[in-house]
XYZ file of C-alpha atoms in Angstrom:
754
model
C -58.080 30.573 174.919
C -54.954 31.538 175.950
C -52.967 34.624 178.017
C -50.303 36.468 175.355
C -47.331 35.767 176.951
C -43.595 36.096 175.301
C -42.160 32.860 175.212
C -40.145 29.745 174.023
C -42.336 26.807 172.525
C -41.341 23.430 170.204
C -41.552 23.786 166.771
C -42.392 21.175 164.113
C -39.657 22.071 161.153
C -39.551 19.889 157.955
C -36.638 19.343 159.503
C -37.401 17.651 162.388
C -38.462 19.202 165.863
C -36.177 22.265 167.370
C -36.422 24.070 169.785
C -37.087 27.544 167.925
C -36.086 31.833 168.932
C -39.461 32.853 170.456
C -41.676 34.911 168.411
C -43.152 38.311 169.143
C -46.549 39.261 168.672
C -47.009 42.622 165.817
C -49.090 41.988 163.275
C -52.882 42.232 162.654
C -54.999 39.720 161.172
C -57.351 40.079 158.792
C -60.170 41.304 160.096
C -62.670 38.885 158.056
C -61.595 35.005 158.007
C -61.086 33.831 153.493
C -64.367 34.123 152.075
C -64.342 30.805 150.458
C -65.779 28.016 152.900
C -62.941 25.875 151.188
C -59.795 27.655 153.265
C -61.785 27.686 156.765
C -62.177 23.486 156.567
C -59.269 23.374 155.244
C -57.946 24.869 158.822
C -60.159 22.496 161.021
C -59.175 19.618 159.226
C -55.498 20.313 160.067
C -55.293 20.954 163.534
C -58.544 17.349 163.323
C -55.836 14.957 162.581
C -53.308 16.184 164.695
C -55.137 16.164 167.415
C -57.215 12.317 166.425
C -53.960 10.570 166.171
C -51.565 11.830 168.397
C -52.840 13.942 171.988
C -53.601 10.868 174.588
C -56.004 12.922 176.480
C -58.491 10.478 177.812
C -60.886 12.326 176.638
C -59.649 12.059 173.080
C -59.206 8.801 172.605
C -62.477 8.065 173.996
C -63.992 10.596 171.524
C -66.425 8.990 168.485
C -63.759 11.055 166.244
C -66.928 10.475 163.149
C -68.915 13.495 165.042
C -66.104 15.356 166.261
C -65.216 15.536 162.210
C -69.560 16.344 161.607
C -69.313 18.822 164.565
C -66.088 20.607 163.436
C -67.315 20.719 159.901
C -70.974 23.086 160.040
C -69.486 25.059 163.426
C -66.298 25.416 160.815
C -68.985 26.399 158.314
C -70.831 28.568 160.313
C -67.706 31.097 161.070
C -68.466 34.704 159.996
C -64.627 35.916 161.894
C -61.442 35.318 163.073
C -61.584 34.946 166.250
C -65.287 33.184 165.399
C -62.752 29.845 163.562
C -60.648 29.816 165.818
C -63.430 29.783 168.385
C -65.380 27.393 166.398
C -61.699 24.922 166.238
C -61.324 25.173 169.676
C -64.987 24.522 170.957
C -65.012 21.056 169.431
C -60.725 20.208 170.427
C -60.376 21.950 174.187
C -63.115 19.929 175.628
C -61.270 16.985 174.611
C -58.035 18.507 174.225
C -57.933 20.993 177.059
C -54.101 21.333 176.889
C -54.413 21.665 172.383
C -54.320 25.219 171.918
C -56.193 27.852 168.854
C -53.788 30.592 168.229
C -52.961 33.430 166.171
C -50.075 32.186 164.698
C -47.690 35.085 165.392
C -49.338 34.753 168.931
C -48.117 31.665 170.185
C -49.099 29.703 173.700
C -46.713 29.314 176.748
C -45.451 25.765 176.653
C -46.987 23.185 178.936
C -44.749 23.237 182.603
C -44.228 19.596 183.942
C -45.689 19.098 186.908
C -43.288 19.107 190.475
C -43.431 15.200 191.140
C -43.359 14.095 187.108
C -40.934 12.293 187.944
C -43.027 9.866 189.199
C -46.155 10.253 187.077
C -47.017 7.866 184.184
C -46.671 9.417 180.793
C -48.609 8.602 178.977
C -47.915 8.887 174.194
C -49.668 7.476 171.129
C -47.832 4.558 169.466
C -48.375 4.077 165.681
C -47.332 1.354 163.262
C -49.273 2.141 160.451
C -52.357 3.358 162.008
C -55.104 1.031 163.920
C -58.242 2.908 162.817
C -61.274 -0.019 164.082
C -62.575 -2.928 164.809
C -59.979 -6.538 165.365
C -56.199 -5.821 165.242
C -54.447 -6.590 161.915
C -50.322 -6.428 161.326
C -50.956 -2.519 162.049
C -51.077 -1.324 165.794
C -51.202 2.271 167.558
C -51.603 2.423 171.436
C -50.897 4.365 173.987
C -48.494 4.378 176.339
C -49.649 4.272 180.069
C -52.643 3.000 178.874
C -54.379 -0.946 178.403
C -54.463 -0.960 174.160
C -58.073 -0.428 172.548
C -57.741 -2.828 170.377
C -60.654 -6.485 170.060
C -59.309 -8.547 169.645
C -61.138 -12.327 168.054
C -59.843 -15.249 166.752
C -57.574 -17.878 167.989
C -57.223 -17.568 171.607
C -53.171 -17.847 171.129
C -50.510 -16.566 168.762
C -46.393 -17.213 168.503
C -43.800 -18.270 165.831
C -44.238 -21.152 162.979
C -41.086 -22.751 160.841
C -42.044 -25.390 157.604
C -39.934 -27.451 156.404
C -40.079 -30.127 152.722
C -41.501 -33.323 154.532
C -39.745 -34.957 152.371
C -36.605 -36.717 153.486
C -39.085 -37.198 156.682
C -40.936 -39.383 156.303
C -42.233 -42.578 157.777
C -39.881 -40.961 160.246
C -40.127 -40.220 164.315
C -39.186 -36.283 164.812
C -38.637 -34.877 166.997
C -38.495 -31.332 168.260
C -37.292 -28.790 171.894
C -37.009 -25.542 172.760
C -36.358 -24.026 176.200
C -39.254 -21.582 177.556
C -39.725 -18.868 180.567
C -42.964 -17.330 181.101
C -43.863 -14.070 182.200
C -47.572 -14.940 182.761
C -50.093 -16.650 181.520
C -48.865 -20.126 179.484
C -46.542 -21.469 176.716
C -46.653 -24.103 174.256
C -44.345 -26.346 172.303
C -45.984 -28.423 168.785
C -45.256 -29.851 165.782
C -47.536 -30.725 162.822
C -48.167 -32.882 159.988
C -49.425 -31.629 156.558
C -51.226 -33.971 153.892
C -51.418 -33.536 149.871
C -54.508 -30.909 150.160
C -54.482 -29.770 153.028
C -56.103 -32.649 154.570
C -53.971 -32.809 158.451
C -51.662 -35.603 159.608
C -50.098 -35.783 162.556
C -50.036 -32.809 165.498
C -48.735 -33.457 168.792
C -47.618 -30.605 171.544
C -47.338 -30.657 175.582
C -48.615 -34.053 176.129
C -48.567 -32.720 179.605
C -50.656 -29.453 178.796
C -48.766 -25.870 178.645
C -45.680 -24.592 180.790
C -46.026 -22.561 182.979
C -42.878 -22.568 184.911
C -41.248 -19.072 185.381
C -37.530 -20.201 184.545
C -36.462 -21.516 182.189
C -36.852 -25.435 181.069
C -35.780 -27.545 177.571
C -39.252 -29.007 176.197
C -39.636 -32.058 173.448
C -42.462 -32.992 171.793
C -42.286 -35.993 169.037
C -43.881 -38.344 167.046
C -44.471 -39.924 163.278
C -44.486 -37.692 159.704
C -47.449 -39.145 158.094
C -45.968 -41.128 154.533
C -47.383 -38.632 152.668
C -46.413 -35.605 154.558
C -45.332 -32.770 152.080
C -44.337 -30.762 154.778
C -43.234 -30.115 158.524
C -44.875 -27.634 160.276
C -43.617 -27.153 164.181
C -43.258 -23.760 166.806
C -43.608 -22.624 169.829
C -47.241 -20.351 170.825
C -48.447 -18.394 174.022
C -51.837 -18.182 175.144
C -54.093 -14.839 175.834
C -53.063 -13.176 178.394
C -49.649 -13.332 178.470
C -45.877 -12.854 177.761
C -43.017 -15.865 177.631
C -39.845 -15.931 176.538
C -38.809 -18.436 173.205
C -35.226 -20.262 173.086
C -32.833 -22.862 171.431
C -34.921 -24.855 169.384
C -33.736 -27.892 168.196
C -34.887 -30.203 165.100
C -34.250 -33.969 165.250
C -34.597 -37.270 162.877
C -34.539 -40.553 164.732
C -32.115 -42.810 162.456
C -30.126 -46.087 162.139
C -27.650 -43.757 164.814
C -29.926 -42.751 166.896
C -31.621 -39.533 166.449
C -29.625 -36.931 164.001
C -30.374 -33.229 164.544
C -31.136 -30.911 161.077
C -29.969 -27.458 160.664
C -32.937 -24.903 161.380
C -32.019 -21.255 160.291
C -31.886 -18.659 163.490
C -32.467 -21.743 166.270
C -31.634 -19.221 168.817
C -32.671 -16.210 167.545
C -28.935 -14.776 167.346
C -29.446 -13.289 163.869
C -31.318 -10.015 164.153
C -33.051 -7.890 166.661
C -36.797 -9.597 164.728
C -36.899 -12.787 164.282
C -35.477 -14.010 160.766
C -36.365 -17.628 159.344
C -39.464 -17.891 161.424
C -43.077 -16.254 160.629
C -46.084 -15.970 163.312
C -47.495 -13.970 165.384
C -50.772 -12.958 165.086
C -53.777 -11.057 166.238
C -52.550 -8.623 169.683
C -49.268 -10.390 170.254
C -45.988 -8.474 169.269
C -43.001 -10.422 168.576
C -39.532 -9.080 169.313
C -35.965 -9.830 170.534
C -33.976 -9.431 172.611
C -31.144 -9.511 175.569
C -32.700 -11.780 178.058
C -31.339 -15.630 176.553
C -31.463 -19.444 177.849
C -28.726 -20.245 175.526
C -26.489 -17.188 173.278
C -27.178 -13.355 174.272
C -31.063 -12.763 173.155
C -34.054 -15.165 172.921
C -37.727 -14.740 171.076
C -40.546 -12.593 173.350
C -43.648 -13.824 172.930
C -46.516 -11.549 174.759
C -50.018 -11.016 174.985
C -51.364 -8.389 177.147
C -53.870 -8.398 179.744
C -56.657 -5.875 178.381
C -56.008 -4.308 182.355
C -52.427 -4.764 181.632
C -50.170 -1.222 179.840
C -50.260 -1.707 176.261
C -46.642 -2.881 175.279
C -44.240 -0.318 173.572
C -45.182 -1.106 169.473
C -41.331 -0.324 169.578
C -38.447 2.175 171.115
C -38.772 5.561 169.879
C -41.300 7.543 171.613
C -41.924 11.565 172.160
C -40.454 13.082 174.919
C -43.120 14.501 177.904
C -42.893 17.859 177.432
C -42.796 17.811 173.173
C -45.078 19.843 171.015
C -45.765 20.043 167.859
C -47.058 23.180 166.539
C -48.335 23.509 163.323
C -50.010 26.047 161.103
C -53.122 25.637 159.496
C -54.286 27.803 157.412
C -56.279 31.363 157.680
C -54.554 33.208 159.894
C -53.921 30.093 162.649
C -51.396 27.800 164.488
C -52.669 24.590 166.269
C -50.806 23.563 169.125
C -50.758 19.608 170.432
C -49.157 18.162 173.026
C -48.212 14.647 171.978
C -47.158 13.037 175.957
C -48.634 14.064 178.888
C -48.863 13.335 182.316
C -50.790 10.977 184.672
C -51.978 11.000 187.694
C -54.572 8.796 189.772
C -55.825 6.716 186.830
C -56.213 9.748 184.799
C -54.518 12.103 181.849
C -53.733 15.949 182.996
C -54.888 17.976 182.428
C -58.402 17.247 182.716
C -60.622 18.537 180.897
C -63.390 21.767 181.748
C -66.951 19.602 183.058
C -69.389 21.878 181.672
C -67.253 22.784 177.953
C -66.991 18.747 177.916
C -71.054 18.767 179.270
C -72.096 20.279 176.527
C -69.836 19.089 173.720
C -71.073 15.255 174.394
C -74.500 16.589 173.988
C -73.268 18.191 170.724
C -72.662 15.282 169.934
C -74.386 12.458 169.948
C -77.703 15.524 169.105
C -76.295 15.319 165.420
C -78.927 13.400 163.188
C -77.850 9.983 161.706
C -75.998 10.389 158.795
C -78.004 9.560 155.529
C -74.651 8.604 152.271
C -78.424 9.538 150.467
C -79.059 12.671 151.028
C -75.725 13.960 152.883
C -75.767 17.467 154.350
C -72.342 19.930 153.695
C -71.180 19.296 156.805
C -71.319 15.654 156.136
C -69.620 16.341 153.290
C -67.190 18.265 154.597
C -65.945 15.606 157.397
C -65.402 12.377 154.386
C -63.495 14.365 153.457
C -61.366 15.447 156.483
C -60.625 12.426 157.554
C -59.552 9.997 154.994
C -57.262 13.111 154.206
C -56.266 13.474 157.861
C -56.150 10.055 157.228
C -53.441 9.822 155.080
C -51.498 13.228 155.553
C -50.365 11.762 158.965
C -49.815 8.228 158.156
C -49.740 7.231 154.420
C -46.297 4.774 153.384
C -45.534 6.169 150.543
C -44.880 10.325 150.926
C -41.194 9.863 149.499
C -41.854 7.553 146.612
C -45.046 9.126 144.311
C -45.410 12.682 144.479
C -48.011 13.421 145.959
C -49.316 16.616 146.944
C -51.521 16.564 149.965
C -52.073 20.228 150.568
C -53.415 20.246 146.634
C -56.276 17.338 147.081
C -57.072 18.177 150.600
C -57.832 21.961 149.010
C -59.441 20.355 145.506
C -60.996 17.817 147.879
C -63.152 20.675 150.038
C -63.992 22.244 146.650
C -65.805 19.647 145.916
C -66.962 18.587 148.553
C -68.793 21.275 148.834
C -70.125 21.907 144.967
C -71.416 17.592 145.153
C -75.230 17.807 144.207
C -75.640 13.938 144.676
C -74.656 11.329 146.533
C -72.906 9.850 143.135
C -71.074 13.365 143.154
C -69.783 12.948 145.938
C -68.834 9.349 145.607
C -66.987 11.249 142.249
C -65.186 13.666 145.012
C -63.831 11.351 147.139
C -61.944 8.670 144.381
C -60.492 11.753 142.904
C -59.389 12.523 146.754
C -57.937 8.578 146.900
C -56.471 8.988 143.412
C -54.369 11.500 144.195
C -52.285 8.398 146.350
C -51.808 6.915 142.964
C -51.887 3.866 145.219
C -53.782 0.995 143.362
C -55.213 -0.198 146.670
C -57.199 2.430 146.632
C -60.722 2.349 146.467
C -64.391 4.014 147.429
C -67.028 2.077 148.221
C -69.958 4.814 148.203
C -73.255 3.936 150.853
C -76.091 5.037 148.682
C -74.640 4.537 145.168
C -75.163 2.089 143.566
C -72.435 0.136 141.564
C -74.070 0.320 138.057
C -73.594 -3.015 136.049
C -71.120 -3.662 133.285
C -71.670 -3.970 129.386
C -72.165 -7.269 127.530
C -68.813 -7.361 126.855
C -65.296 -7.651 128.168
C -62.166 -5.384 126.061
C -58.525 -4.210 126.936
C -56.493 -2.020 124.583
C -54.891 -2.815 121.808
C -52.643 -0.867 118.883
C -54.154 2.043 121.113
C -58.067 1.044 120.745
C -60.807 -0.752 122.775
C -61.230 -4.158 121.667
C -63.723 -6.308 122.552
C -62.160 -9.618 123.856
C -65.419 -11.376 125.463
C -68.951 -10.897 124.856
C -72.150 -12.699 126.417
C -73.637 -10.981 123.051
C -72.652 -12.340 120.149
C -75.318 -11.198 117.693
C -74.642 -7.679 119.022
C -71.188 -7.668 119.208
C -68.176 -9.515 118.208
C -64.685 -10.559 120.307
C -62.102 -7.632 117.641
C -65.119 -5.093 117.796
C -63.871 -2.073 118.600
C -65.793 0.374 120.795
C -66.695 3.398 119.781
C -68.566 6.068 121.991
C -71.133 4.636 123.923
C -74.569 6.412 124.246
C -73.370 8.622 121.452
C -70.711 10.000 123.583
C -66.619 9.058 122.555
C -65.174 5.464 124.051
C -61.605 6.754 124.767
C -63.322 10.207 125.858
C -65.237 8.496 128.470
C -61.905 5.407 129.496
C -60.334 8.672 129.870
C -62.410 10.234 132.266
C -63.183 7.012 133.784
C -58.488 6.271 134.284
C -58.761 9.750 136.166
C -60.879 8.364 139.202
C -59.028 5.086 139.963
C -56.022 5.436 142.355
C -53.322 4.155 140.878
C -49.780 3.698 138.204
C -50.966 4.085 134.766
C -51.025 0.509 133.558
C -53.429 -0.111 136.124
C -55.858 2.901 135.649
C -56.256 1.600 132.385
C -57.226 -1.677 133.240
C -59.397 -0.453 135.997
C -61.163 2.086 133.362
C -61.541 -0.889 131.461
C -63.586 -2.570 133.916
C -65.954 0.100 134.434
C -66.950 2.524 131.535
C -69.897 2.646 130.145
C -71.966 1.142 133.233
C -74.774 1.634 134.265
C -78.190 0.863 136.004
C -79.864 -2.898 136.360
C -81.845 -3.189 133.183
C -80.351 0.183 131.162
C -79.490 -0.381 128.355
C -76.271 1.249 126.606
C -76.139 2.578 122.506
C -73.002 0.847 121.345
C -70.817 2.010 117.971
C -68.089 -0.430 116.183
C -65.503 -0.214 114.431
C -65.794 -3.664 112.423
C -63.055 -4.321 110.403
C -63.635 -0.531 108.381
C -67.964 -1.495 109.062
C -69.127 1.418 111.624
C -72.788 -0.355 113.035
C -74.390 0.744 116.197
C -75.967 -1.773 118.515
C -78.637 -0.976 121.764
C -76.923 -4.267 124.281
C -78.240 -4.780 128.149
C -76.125 -4.310 130.661
C -75.761 -7.460 132.149
C -74.498 -8.159 136.551
C -70.969 -9.225 135.131
C -69.128 -8.657 132.364
C -68.179 -11.783 131.218
C -64.120 -12.992 131.199
C -62.172 -14.002 127.747
C -62.412 -17.225 127.855
C -59.158 -19.126 128.838
C -57.220 -22.476 128.840
C -58.379 -24.848 131.729
C -57.401 -24.119 135.808
C -54.564 -27.017 134.988
C -54.235 -28.143 132.009
C -51.258 -29.649 128.621
C -51.858 -26.981 126.134
C -48.711 -28.548 124.073
C -47.570 -31.751 123.807
C -45.636 -31.253 127.508
C -45.957 -27.747 128.161
C -48.906 -27.289 130.858
C -50.072 -24.114 131.757
C -51.491 -23.210 135.096
C -54.602 -20.331 135.479
C -53.087 -19.173 138.674
C -56.348 -17.093 138.961
C -58.242 -20.369 139.367
C -56.036 -22.925 140.785
C -56.822 -23.905 143.838
C -54.080 -25.522 146.252
C -55.752 -29.288 146.490
C -56.021 -29.000 142.274
C -52.090 -27.807 142.109
C -51.305 -30.643 144.238
C -53.240 -33.201 142.885
C -51.096 -32.261 139.769
C -47.911 -31.882 140.604
C -46.581 -34.870 139.161
C -48.294 -34.114 135.787
C -46.337 -30.578 136.482
C -43.210 -32.188 137.464
C -42.822 -34.280 134.445
C -43.547 -31.271 131.883
C -40.846 -29.708 129.842
C -42.331 -26.336 130.561
C -44.902 -24.903 132.682
C -46.420 -21.705 132.113
C -48.626 -19.911 135.412
C -50.596 -17.337 134.368
C -49.760 -14.386 137.291
C -52.550 -12.224 135.181
C -55.352 -12.291 137.778
C -55.381 -12.608 141.409
C -54.095 -16.141 143.226
C -56.527 -16.165 145.484
C -56.948 -19.400 146.443
C -53.479 -20.101 146.523
C -50.908 -20.419 148.977
C -47.411 -19.804 148.748
C -46.349 -23.762 149.342
C -46.747 -24.256 145.201
C -43.544 -22.274 145.308
C -41.006 -24.206 147.109
C -41.382 -26.788 144.456
C -40.719 -23.161 142.299
C -37.786 -23.134 143.596
C -34.284 -24.589 143.846
C -32.886 -22.563 146.140
C -34.356 -20.447 149.579
C -35.650 -17.264 148.308
C -36.973 -14.453 150.202
C -40.090 -12.051 149.156
C -39.199 -7.984 149.451
C -39.431 -6.213 152.622
C -43.134 -5.331 153.715
C -42.499 -2.038 156.255
C -44.532 -0.918 158.602
C -44.772 2.750 159.543
C -43.558 4.175 163.083
C -45.403 6.350 164.279
C -45.065 9.776 166.728
C -45.433 12.641 165.371
C -47.853 14.829 162.800
C -47.123 14.852 159.498
C -44.705 12.948 159.784
C -45.594 9.335 158.685
C -42.453 6.701 159.455
C -40.393 9.331 161.381
C -39.721 6.770 163.673
C -38.909 3.901 162.278
C -40.323 0.645 160.444
C -40.718 -2.785 161.256
C -40.123 -4.959 158.539
C -41.064 -8.508 157.545
C -40.512 -10.994 154.751
C -41.334 -14.343 153.865
C -38.652 -16.499 154.781
C -40.427 -20.395 153.979
C -40.541 -20.631 150.461
C -37.423 -23.120 150.638
C -37.440 -25.753 148.340
C -39.527 -28.521 148.153
C -39.632 -32.118 146.605
C -40.766 -33.237 144.268
C -39.310 -30.279 142.126
C -40.715 -28.728 138.731
C -37.635 -28.097 136.939
C -39.161 -27.710 133.592
C -38.892 -24.675 131.892
C -40.699 -22.008 134.420
C -43.186 -18.934 132.340
C -44.564 -16.042 134.238
C -47.213 -14.406 132.184
C -47.829 -10.579 133.539
C -49.679 -7.464 133.242
C -51.288 -4.926 135.288
C -53.789 -7.097 136.635
C -51.293 -8.765 138.899
C -51.327 -6.984 141.993
C -50.528 -7.563 145.335
C -49.920 -10.560 146.421
C -49.632 -12.093 143.104
C -46.808 -8.964 142.784
C -44.985 -10.473 145.820
C -44.602 -13.970 144.231
C -43.506 -12.139 141.018
C -40.854 -10.055 142.237
C -39.914 -13.255 143.986
C -39.225 -14.924 140.338
C -37.662 -11.166 139.011
C -34.717 -11.373 141.595
C -34.221 -14.566 141.799
C -34.255 -15.407 137.986
C -37.154 -18.139 138.915
C -38.834 -18.359 135.406
C -38.996 -15.603 132.708
C -41.547 -13.692 132.973
C -43.778 -12.442 129.941
C -46.276 -9.857 128.593
C -47.521 -6.319 130.009
C -45.729 -4.459 133.480
C -47.874 -5.169 136.735
C -50.015 -3.178 138.803
C -46.556 -1.362 140.753
C -49.615 -1.967 144.524
C -48.325 -3.890 147.021
C -48.341 -3.812 151.032
C -51.590 -4.722 153.692
C -54.905 -2.951 153.028
C -56.099 -0.829 155.885
C -59.814 -0.195 155.917
C -61.103 2.814 156.497
C -64.865 3.990 157.556
C -65.707 8.035 156.576
C -68.383 9.116 158.449
C -70.780 9.170 155.310
C -70.613 4.981 156.021
C -67.997 4.782 153.120
C -65.593 2.061 153.299
C -62.100 3.591 152.059
C -59.055 0.693 151.028
C -55.975 2.497 150.800
C -52.660 0.572 150.990
C -50.853 0.982 154.924
C -47.858 -0.206 154.305
C -44.953 0.728 152.030
C -43.271 -1.791 149.511
C -40.166 -1.604 147.844
C -38.549 -4.344 145.222
C -35.537 -6.860 146.461
C -32.800 -3.872 145.337
C -34.066 -1.030 147.182
C -36.551 0.776 143.368
C -40.072 1.852 143.709
C -42.594 -0.405 143.209
C -45.672 1.238 144.065
C -47.596 2.754 141.111
C -44.128 1.212 138.870
C -44.587 -2.508 138.975
C -42.659 -4.997 137.484
C -41.844 -4.523 134.441
C -41.721 -8.189 131.986
C -38.479 -9.724 130.815
C -39.874 -10.370 127.502
C -42.659 -7.137 126.544
C -45.663 -8.458 124.535
C -48.809 -6.005 123.232
C -52.032 -7.638 122.239
C -52.611 -7.282 118.631
C -56.298 -6.216 117.320
C -55.425 -9.728 114.493
C -54.967 -11.778 116.721
C -57.714 -11.144 119.077
C -59.633 -11.242 116.896
C -58.045 -14.286 114.676
C -58.654 -15.343 118.664
C -55.644 -16.013 119.648
C -54.369 -15.421 123.450
C -50.540 -13.246 121.858
C -49.428 -13.704 125.263
C -49.897 -16.790 126.452
C -48.071 -18.359 122.714
C -44.750 -17.314 123.719
C -45.598 -18.138 127.062
C -45.403 -21.655 125.022
C -42.801 -20.870 122.861
C -40.620 -19.993 125.697
C -41.194 -22.513 127.545
C -41.119 -25.352 124.998
C -37.547 -23.317 123.934
C -38.822 -21.498 120.957
């Protein structure tokens, strides 16, 4: 609450940030709040996310925001007048963010007045690259400028950059790697390593006299002999945490008859761009940036991991101005003003909270009962929705690529949470909310709700019917049977209903719904209606822990003389390397991407390409203002390490695809499609790529969602669309009944040149 004067205020507008003219008070707020409790919860949700993710006070940064969501929902639900609603929201936000104001929309607050000594104070403000939510740091980062990073790092205590080359030309020869290094703090290293088939270690060498600590530029070198069977030569520089070092002027030489001979390296002196193109690497908590500090040329690479007590390094240049405030209409005649930057004096952000108010809030938060997913309270159910929606609203990277009405999704989810009578109902509400993102990675793992057991058979869609393709109970259900009903309900209706709770493209939703429809409790049976070649029947089957998979050829096998098959879903690097000679000798190779290459690195691609290739850009959106994901630009990276490597697989290459190809598989298939590496055959891929960002909800549920944006090489939308095959093949009912895999058959024919 505050004085009511007429004033100029910065306003968040759809077209950007602007200075608005003073707004004169004149209208009278309604006598009672909206009778719909969901509408009151919506108002709190809009204020909650803006304060949690963008208000930079020390108290807000230290808060348990899951409990804040629960307490806020509880108090908002109890509000009976507009004044009650305003006070309820402020009661949980103002003690944590004393400069935040909830007010009648037509009577905005005074702007904050900067202190007289502002130019001598630290400015504290949020920067988000994606959004870091909890746990060890990953590709997503969130920092408060002027404060140490909150992210706790686990894993190897080093990070840096790496390049890799085909080791074949260097086998049995000595190589020497050199680079210029200057250390600001901590220690740096230079290293080179040979990798042998099957992941076996080869020679490894780093600086023999120990890490570099010198604060002036100098040149360092390491060398060694490459193993006779090495297939990859990797090298680079690293920094031990905490520490900051500069790297420049990398050079690789190989010993020949006339002495040391240089090997061409891409972007060896980091002059190509503001990012280290041609290099991979980094590490948890590390930042890589190219800056105008160099021993050779104009720029060099800075590798940094700050000390836990040091202010976090900026993630990017864009930031809010010191007095910038977001004013957001939250509904119910209310708005909220959220300062996005604060001044810090004597180690504390200003203004300071009222001590008694903060103590009272802390006591109320501590007094909340433990969350019970088995019997979630109304406030807990609402809090789950509020936390999930707020995260998506401020950071979902695909708002420009898919038509997502997040406001409508919030209303629907809160109404559903209010009405949910069982944990399973509430789980479906959360699944429905995530489904609105059209995100193939989107998923909810619900606490207190059993996953369910599968029907003892697997199905696919063929000719508009649900057809059995594999069975664990062949006495009852046969391959080629059409599933008509489950426990008296139409099977197609069940699949369609299940698909509405799935997130992603239409083809991915259908695939997932076919995988999960008909699930039930452990030990239960299902009465299944079947159509077996025009003969109707009903059978009782026992549900199983996991439905059987359709049979395929062995992971790497000869499916026709001179034609080899590789199931990318069941092959690993060691098996691929062991059969590399056979693959090189084959007239054609069929790679089955109707699945996910869990055990395969990208190394196999080096043996398929005849020119250097890159993946599509993987973009992490930079955000500094509420509701503007990517408003501060993007961080873009891509695979730049895929280069021709001997021995080369030169036969015809065919890649089988369908909706089961998702994420990592789509990165590979995007390269295949754009660079014409081979022929893709089958169906359209899932249309979901980019790293998942896990989100824990107050009720103990785990939400997966895509926090990174990936489009196709040519800029076309991939998300919820997918990559179309060059040769489309649809399975038929007759083919399935005959035991045929028509997609594989067509792939084999193309690989054979037919």
